Tab-separated table of C-alpha atoms and ligand atoms in Angstrom:
chain	number	residue	atom	x	y	z
C	1215	UNK	CA	9.605	19.383	12.523
C	1216	UNK	CA	13.793	19.532	12.903
C	1217	UNK	CA	14.777	16.086	13.196
C	1218	UNK	CA	17.610	14.750	15.716
C	1219	UNK	CA	17.689	11.492	15.573
C	1220	UNK	CA	17.064	10.801	11.327
C	1221	UNK	CA	18.170	12.189	8.361
C	1222	UNK	CA	15.104	13.049	6.537
C	1223	UNK	CA	14.977	13.062	2.502
C	1224	UNK	CA	12.219	14.080	0.421
C	1225	UNK	CA	12.113	12.306	-2.757
C	1226	UNK	CA	9.132	14.588	-4.604
C	1227	UNK	CA	6.640	17.203	-3.754
C	1228	UNK	CA	4.021	14.967	-3.211
C	1229	UNK	CA	5.102	12.353	-0.791
C	1230	UNK	CA	7.540	9.899	-0.083
C	1231	UNK	CA	11.387	10.172	2.465
C	1232	UNK	CA	14.615	8.428	1.761
C	1233	UNK	CA	15.134	8.274	5.486
C	1234	UNK	CA	19.010	7.435	6.741
C	1235	UNK	CA	21.234	7.567	9.652
C	1236	UNK	CA	20.008	4.361	11.200
C	1237	UNK	CA	19.806	0.477	11.142
C	1238	UNK	CA	16.671	-0.988	11.392
C	1239	UNK	CA	18.201	-4.240	12.211
C	1240	UNK	CA	18.709	-2.960	15.744
C	1241	UNK	CA	16.539	-2.146	18.870
C	1242	UNK	CA	15.867	1.358	17.924
C	1243	UNK	CA	15.188	3.450	21.162
C	1244	UNK	CA	11.845	5.367	21.816
C	1245	UNK	CA	13.388	8.831	20.993
C	1246	UNK	CA	13.981	7.584	16.979
C	1247	UNK	CA	11.431	5.504	17.064
C	1248	UNK	CA	9.140	8.478	17.752
C	1249	UNK	CA	10.626	11.514	14.522
C	1250	UNK	CA	10.125	8.067	12.332
C	1251	UNK	CA	6.350	7.467	13.026
C	1252	UNK	CA	6.392	11.598	12.602
C	1253	UNK	CA	7.907	11.332	9.665
C	1254	UNK	CA	6.105	9.115	7.977
C	1255	UNK	CA	2.957	10.320	8.648
C	1256	UNK	CA	4.227	14.081	7.001
C	1257	UNK	CA	5.994	12.203	4.100
C	1258	UNK	CA	3.383	9.093	3.609
C	1259	UNK	CA	5.700	6.264	2.839
C	1260	UNK	CA	9.020	6.513	3.914
C	1261	UNK	CA	11.770	4.889	2.400
C	1262	UNK	CA	15.279	2.955	3.400
C	1263	UNK	CA	18.499	1.897	1.746
C	1264	UNK	CA	21.161	-1.102	2.486
C	1265	UNK	CA	19.148	-2.639	5.548
C	1266	UNK	CA	20.363	-5.931	6.259
C	1267	UNK	CA	17.818	-7.448	8.883
C	1268	UNK	CA	17.317	-11.277	9.198
C	1269	UNK	CA	12.976	-12.889	9.494
C	1270	UNK	CA	13.268	-12.006	12.550
C	1271	UNK	CA	14.200	-8.514	13.014
C	1272	UNK	CA	12.370	-7.417	10.138
C	1273	UNK	CA	8.922	-8.871	12.062
C	1274	UNK	CA	9.970	-7.541	15.413
C	1275	UNK	CA	10.532	-3.503	13.123
C	1276	UNK	CA	7.543	-4.460	11.729
C	1277	UNK	CA	5.807	-4.923	14.777
C	1278	UNK	CA	6.823	-1.740	16.567
C	1279	UNK	CA	4.489	0.209	13.872
C	1280	UNK	CA	0.793	-2.175	14.997
C	1281	UNK	CA	0.291	-5.676	15.445
C	1282	UNK	CA	0.367	-8.197	12.437
C	1283	UNK	CA	-2.586	-8.307	9.353
C	1284	UNK	CA	-2.633	-11.304	7.323
C	1285	UNK	CA	-3.663	-11.743	3.695
C	1286	UNK	CA	-6.981	-13.732	3.650
C	1287	UNK	CA	-5.186	-15.092	0.402
C	1288	UNK	CA	-1.947	-15.448	0.115
C	1289	UNK	CA	0.316	-18.273	2.657
C	1290	UNK	CA	2.790	-16.504	4.043
C	1291	UNK	CA	6.358	-18.081	4.027
C	1292	UNK	CA	6.818	-21.400	6.217
C	1293	UNK	CA	8.770	-19.971	9.435
C	1294	UNK	CA	7.293	-16.072	9.160
C	1295	UNK	CA	3.981	-16.483	7.962
C	1296	UNK	CA	3.082	-12.570	8.437
C	1297	UNK	CA	5.648	-12.445	5.867
C	1298	UNK	CA	4.542	-12.822	2.175
C	1299	UNK	CA	6.718	-13.246	-0.817
C	1300	UNK	CA	5.652	-10.894	-3.709
C	1301	UNK	CA	7.716	-12.706	-6.192
C	1302	UNK	CA	7.889	-12.837	-10.119
C	1303	UNK	CA	10.505	-14.528	-11.923
C	1304	UNK	CA	11.465	-14.416	-15.536
C	1305	UNK	CA	8.817	-16.618	-17.190
C	1306	UNK	CA	5.766	-14.781	-14.473
C	1307	UNK	CA	3.244	-12.818	-16.548
C	1308	UNK	CA	1.266	-11.546	-13.880
C	1309	UNK	CA	2.715	-9.120	-11.877
C	1310	UNK	CA	1.128	-8.723	-8.512
C	1311	UNK	CA	0.210	-5.267	-6.934
C	1312	UNK	CA	0.397	-3.413	-11.145
C	1313	UNK	CA	-2.727	-1.901	-10.347
C	1314	UNK	CA	-3.686	1.919	-8.532
C	1315	UNK	CA	-5.006	0.420	-4.750
C	1316	UNK	CA	-4.544	1.059	-1.769
C	1317	UNK	CA	-3.705	-2.636	0.856
C	1318	UNK	CA	-6.604	-4.706	2.218
C	1319	UNK	CA	-9.012	-1.949	0.616
C	1320	UNK	CA	-12.380	-5.223	1.318
C	1321	UNK	CA	-10.977	-5.627	4.745
C	1322	UNK	CA	-13.768	-4.435	7.293
C	1323	UNK	CA	-10.680	-2.567	8.888
C	1324	UNK	CA	-8.106	-2.257	6.129
C	1325	UNK	CA	-4.003	-2.536	6.364
C	1326	UNK	CA	-3.309	0.917	7.982
C	1327	UNK	CA	0.678	0.209	6.659
C	1328	UNK	CA	2.508	-1.957	4.388
C	1329	UNK	CA	5.922	-2.099	4.853
C	1330	UNK	CA	8.223	-3.751	1.749
C	1331	UNK	CA	12.074	-5.219	1.210
C	1332	UNK	CA	13.386	-6.156	-0.710
C	1333	UNK	CA	16.022	-8.932	-1.408
C	1334	UNK	CA	16.147	-9.248	-4.713
C	1335	UNK	CA	15.753	-6.785	-8.082
C	1336	UNK	CA	15.970	-6.297	-11.908
C	1337	UNK	CA	18.856	-4.524	-13.228
C	1338	UNK	CA	16.454	-2.182	-14.477
C	1339	UNK	CA	12.678	-1.565	-13.573
C	1340	UNK	CA	10.447	-2.469	-11.484
C	1341	UNK	CA	9.686	1.151	-8.849
C	1342	UNK	CA	7.087	1.398	-7.244
C	1343	UNK	CA	4.388	4.676	-6.978
C	1344	UNK	CA	2.513	6.306	-4.658
C	1345	UNK	CA	-0.249	8.912	-4.823
C	1346	UNK	CA	-1.194	10.774	-2.056
C	1347	UNK	CA	-4.763	11.142	-1.853
C	1348	UNK	CA	-4.927	13.890	0.342
C	1349	UNK	CA	-3.533	16.034	-2.544
C	1350	UNK	CA	-6.206	13.786	-4.717
C	1351	UNK	CA	-8.977	15.054	-2.636
C	1352	UNK	CA	-7.791	19.031	-1.774
C	1353	UNK	CA	-7.428	19.537	-5.482
C	1354	UNK	CA	-11.050	18.883	-5.893
C	1355	UNK	CA	-13.307	21.781	-5.788
C	1356	UNK	CA	-15.514	22.941	-3.241
C	1357	UNK	CA	-18.519	21.395	-5.323
C	1358	UNK	CA	-17.521	18.182	-6.300
C	1359	UNK	CA	-15.828	17.914	-2.365
C	1360	UNK	CA	-19.528	18.547	-1.777
C	1361	UNK	CA	-21.128	16.040	-3.925
C	1362	UNK	CA	-18.742	13.531	-2.589
C	1363	UNK	CA	-18.679	13.737	0.884
C	1364	UNK	CA	-21.424	11.094	1.528
C	1365	UNK	CA	-20.535	8.260	-1.313
C	1366	UNK	CA	-19.960	4.951	0.574
C	1367	UNK	CA	-18.216	3.020	-1.651
C	1368	UNK	CA	-18.637	-0.877	-2.204
C	1369	UNK	CA	-14.899	-3.113	-2.765
C	1370	UNK	CA	-14.083	-6.523	-3.048
C	1371	UNK	CA	-11.325	-8.357	-2.888
C	1372	UNK	CA	-11.221	-10.698	-4.649
C	1373	UNK	CA	-12.806	-12.431	-8.870
C	1374	UNK	CA	-14.047	-8.294	-8.415
C	1375	UNK	CA	-16.455	-7.438	-11.628
C	1376	UNK	CA	-13.765	-3.667	-12.692
C	1377	UNK	CA	-10.673	-6.063	-12.177
C	1378	UNK	CA	-11.658	-8.337	-15.070
C	1379	UNK	CA	-12.653	-5.498	-17.638
C	1380	UNK	CA	-9.309	-4.918	-16.816
C	1381	UNK	CA	-8.234	-7.623	-17.861
C	1382	UNK	CA	-6.306	-8.375	-14.813
C	1383	UNK	CA	-8.277	-11.758	-13.057
C	1384	UNK	CA	-6.520	-13.961	-14.314
C	1385	UNK	CA	-3.290	-15.658	-12.102
C	1386	UNK	CA	-4.309	-12.612	-9.933
C	1387	UNK	CA	-2.082	-14.227	-6.936
C	1388	UNK	CA	0.658	-16.034	-9.535
C	1389	UNK	CA	2.789	-13.761	-8.759
C	1390	UNK	CA	2.935	-13.203	-4.872
C	1391	UNK	CA	4.556	-16.922	-4.402
C	1392	UNK	CA	2.241	-18.661	-5.826
C	1393	UNK	CA	0.453	-20.305	-2.893
C	1394	UNK	CA	-3.288	-18.744	-2.708
C	1395	UNK	CA	-5.431	-19.107	0.152
C	1396	UNK	CA	-8.773	-19.365	0.999
C	1397	UNK	CA	-9.892	-16.807	3.020
C	1398	UNK	CA	-10.193	-18.788	6.667
C	1399	UNK	CA	-13.625	-19.235	7.886
C	1400	UNK	CA	-15.733	-15.457	8.525
C	1401	UNK	CA	-12.673	-13.630	7.564
C	1402	UNK	CA	-15.201	-10.415	5.239
C	1403	UNK	CA	-13.209	-9.511	1.192
C	1404	UNK	CA	-15.863	-7.199	0.897
C	1405	UNK	CA	-16.337	-4.152	3.016
C	1406	UNK	CA	-18.613	-0.508	2.500
C	1407	UNK	CA	-16.263	1.909	2.948
C	1408	UNK	CA	-16.621	6.362	3.315
C	1409	UNK	CA	-14.957	7.332	-0.629
C	1410	UNK	CA	-13.876	10.595	1.760
C	1411	UNK	CA	-12.055	8.793	4.961
C	1412	UNK	CA	-10.586	11.279	7.852
C	1413	UNK	CA	-7.278	10.046	8.696
C	1414	UNK	CA	-7.506	8.813	12.602
C	1415	UNK	CA	-3.802	10.149	13.768
C	1416	UNK	CA	-3.446	13.163	11.242
C	1417	UNK	CA	-7.056	14.314	11.452
C	1418	UNK	CA	-6.454	15.421	7.248
C	1419	UNK	CA	-8.825	14.165	4.922
C	1420	UNK	CA	-8.674	11.753	2.302
C	1421	UNK	CA	-9.836	10.152	-0.686
C	1422	UNK	CA	-10.185	6.373	-0.317
C	1423	UNK	CA	-10.133	4.500	-3.312
C	1424	UNK	CA	-8.801	1.962	-5.566
C	1425	UNK	CA	-9.083	-1.128	-8.131
C	1426	UNK	CA	-11.005	-2.948	-5.489
C	1427	UNK	CA	-13.838	-0.815	-5.037
C	1428	UNK	CA	-17.090	-1.740	-7.398
C	1429	UNK	CA	-19.409	0.597	-6.473
C	1430	UNK	CA	-21.190	3.561	-4.665
C	1431	UNK	CA	-23.738	2.198	-2.803
C	1432	UNK	CA	-27.171	3.605	-4.044
C	1433	UNK	CA	-25.759	5.084	-7.611
C	1434	UNK	CA	-26.258	3.121	-10.444
C	1435	UNK	CA	-23.801	1.192	-12.048
C	1436	UNK	CA	-23.619	3.129	-14.796
C	1437	UNK	CA	-23.485	6.578	-12.959
C	1438	UNK	CA	-20.909	4.885	-10.238
C	1439	UNK	CA	-18.707	3.325	-12.962
C	1440	UNK	CA	-19.061	6.906	-14.900
C	1441	UNK	CA	-17.903	8.527	-10.579
C	1442	UNK	CA	-15.117	5.416	-10.229
C	1443	UNK	CA	-12.954	5.870	-13.049
C	1444	UNK	CA	-12.983	10.058	-13.276
C	1445	UNK	CA	-11.534	9.828	-10.052
C	1446	UNK	CA	-9.119	7.292	-10.241
C	1447	UNK	CA	-7.975	8.974	-12.889
C	1448	UNK	CA	-7.749	12.348	-10.602
C	1449	UNK	CA	-6.124	10.659	-8.064
C	1450	UNK	CA	-3.390	9.372	-10.116
C	1451	UNK	CA	-1.730	13.145	-11.778
C	1452	UNK	CA	1.260	13.741	-12.346
C	1453	UNK	CA	1.438	16.050	-8.918
C	1454	UNK	CA	0.558	13.445	-6.747
C	1455	UNK	CA	3.049	11.041	-7.307
C	1456	UNK	CA	6.228	10.259	-5.929
C	1457	UNK	CA	8.730	7.217	-8.059
C	1458	UNK	CA	11.035	4.514	-5.293
C	1459	UNK	CA	13.685	2.914	-7.525
C	1460	UNK	CA	14.694	-0.181	-5.768
C	1461	UNK	CA	17.049	-1.642	-4.951
C	1462	UNK	CA	18.075	-4.620	-2.697
C	1463	UNK	CA	18.131	-4.520	0.943
C	1464	UNK	CA	15.555	-1.907	0.308
C	1465	UNK	CA	12.506	-0.425	2.438
C	1466	UNK	CA	9.720	0.638	2.279
C	1467	UNK	CA	6.681	1.839	4.414
C	1468	UNK	CA	3.735	3.113	3.774
C	1469	UNK	CA	0.635	4.926	5.322
C	1470	UNK	CA	-2.111	2.703	3.547
C	1471	UNK	CA	-4.936	5.626	4.531
C	1472	UNK	CA	-3.542	8.415	2.316
C	1473	UNK	CA	-1.864	6.626	-0.278
C	1474	UNK	CA	-2.287	4.243	-3.728
C	1475	UNK	CA	0.039	2.016	-4.986
C	1476	UNK	CA	0.994	1.054	-7.906
C	1477	UNK	CA	4.077	-1.779	-9.128
C	1478	UNK	CA	5.513	-1.118	-12.339
C	1479	UNK	CA	5.694	-3.900	-14.706
C	1480	UNK	CA	8.628	-3.357	-16.667
C	1481	UNK	CA	10.899	-5.932	-16.508
C	1482	UNK	CA	9.615	-9.096	-18.182
C	1483	UNK	CA	11.479	-11.679	-18.577
C	1484	UNK	CA	13.843	-10.666	-14.731
C	1485	UNK	CA	13.170	-11.584	-11.683
C	1486	UNK	CA	12.088	-10.014	-8.099
C	1487	UNK	CA	11.155	-10.635	-4.650
C	1488	UNK	CA	9.494	-9.559	-1.850
C	1489	UNK	CA	8.937	-9.233	2.049
C	1490	UNK	CA	6.118	-7.385	3.093
C	1491	UNK	CA	4.615	-7.402	5.887
C	1492	UNK	CA	0.942	-5.565	6.925
C	1493	UNK	CA	0.126	-3.877	9.439
C	1494	UNK	CA	-3.895	-3.872	11.101
C	1495	UNK	CA	-5.578	-1.165	10.843
C	1496	UNK	CA	-9.032	0.365	11.903
C	1497	UNK	CA	-12.398	0.970	10.582
C	1498	UNK	CA	-12.362	3.950	8.425
C	1499	UNK	CA	-14.527	6.503	9.028
D	1521	AKG	O1	5.093	-5.425	-5.304
D	1521	AKG	C1	5.609	-4.094	-5.588
D	1521	AKG	O2	5.989	-3.321	-6.138
D	1521	AKG	C2	4.002	-4.167	-4.603
D	1521	AKG	C3	2.621	-4.722	-4.645
D	1521	AKG	C4	1.959	-3.993	-3.598
D	1521	AKG	O3	0.821	-3.771	-4.548
D	1521	AKG	C5	2.277	-4.738	-2.292
D	1521	AKG	O4	2.869	-5.597	-2.012
D	1521	AKG	O5	1.438	-4.449	-1.908
D	1522	FE2	FE1	0.075	-2.928	-2.509
């Protein structure tokens, strides 16, 4: 597609594009947003640099992508409960999002999109990695695709066994504003989903798996663990990955339906502070 309103520069062969020529604090005309949306479906994650928005303007831009999804375990900002602060201080040891995952996969209707806006960044380090789950699916053999097609996964939000196995159970939300909350009554934090999901907007198939995935329904633990480990290794091959180097006032918006992401924990003793908004999604199929 030829973009007329914005400039689109891919950052890797797999996914991700940097957008310029747009100020997100300004009201946006329909044509510009249509191009942004088209680029987003194509590249799966968009990056913007040097954006200066108030929290109100940020929230307004986020709402263009859909209704806001509220995090069941972490409180938002006092004035803007829709905005969650992902913060790591000089003394924090836990890095929020430091596992390959897709956001809110444990929810019956997981988040469609996540916006992240950099308020403070370390001098070096603290990048975010993205892995393209269309490519991960397409790289499988016909035999493996057939075998995986009917599988349903069981995904858990908190206190999950596999996280404990990988040693990241403690202080699970410490790096995210240190304001954990108990999920509101009636909010489900574990869910079954198809392992191979069809993107509702592109119609393309993607692997849908992440750190929240605990078991394959109807498989023994041993079988499930074996396949989950194999697929998690497969999904994060270098060929599927893009890496974004944040600066203050960078913004990203990614599609959780066809990507996994990973916050790199390589800046001990430095601060990093991000404002995150998640957008409601549909039931995966
Ligand atoms: O801080 C980051 O780079 C990403 C953290 C994360 O996983 C998220 O906000 O969903
Ligand atoms: Fe995340």
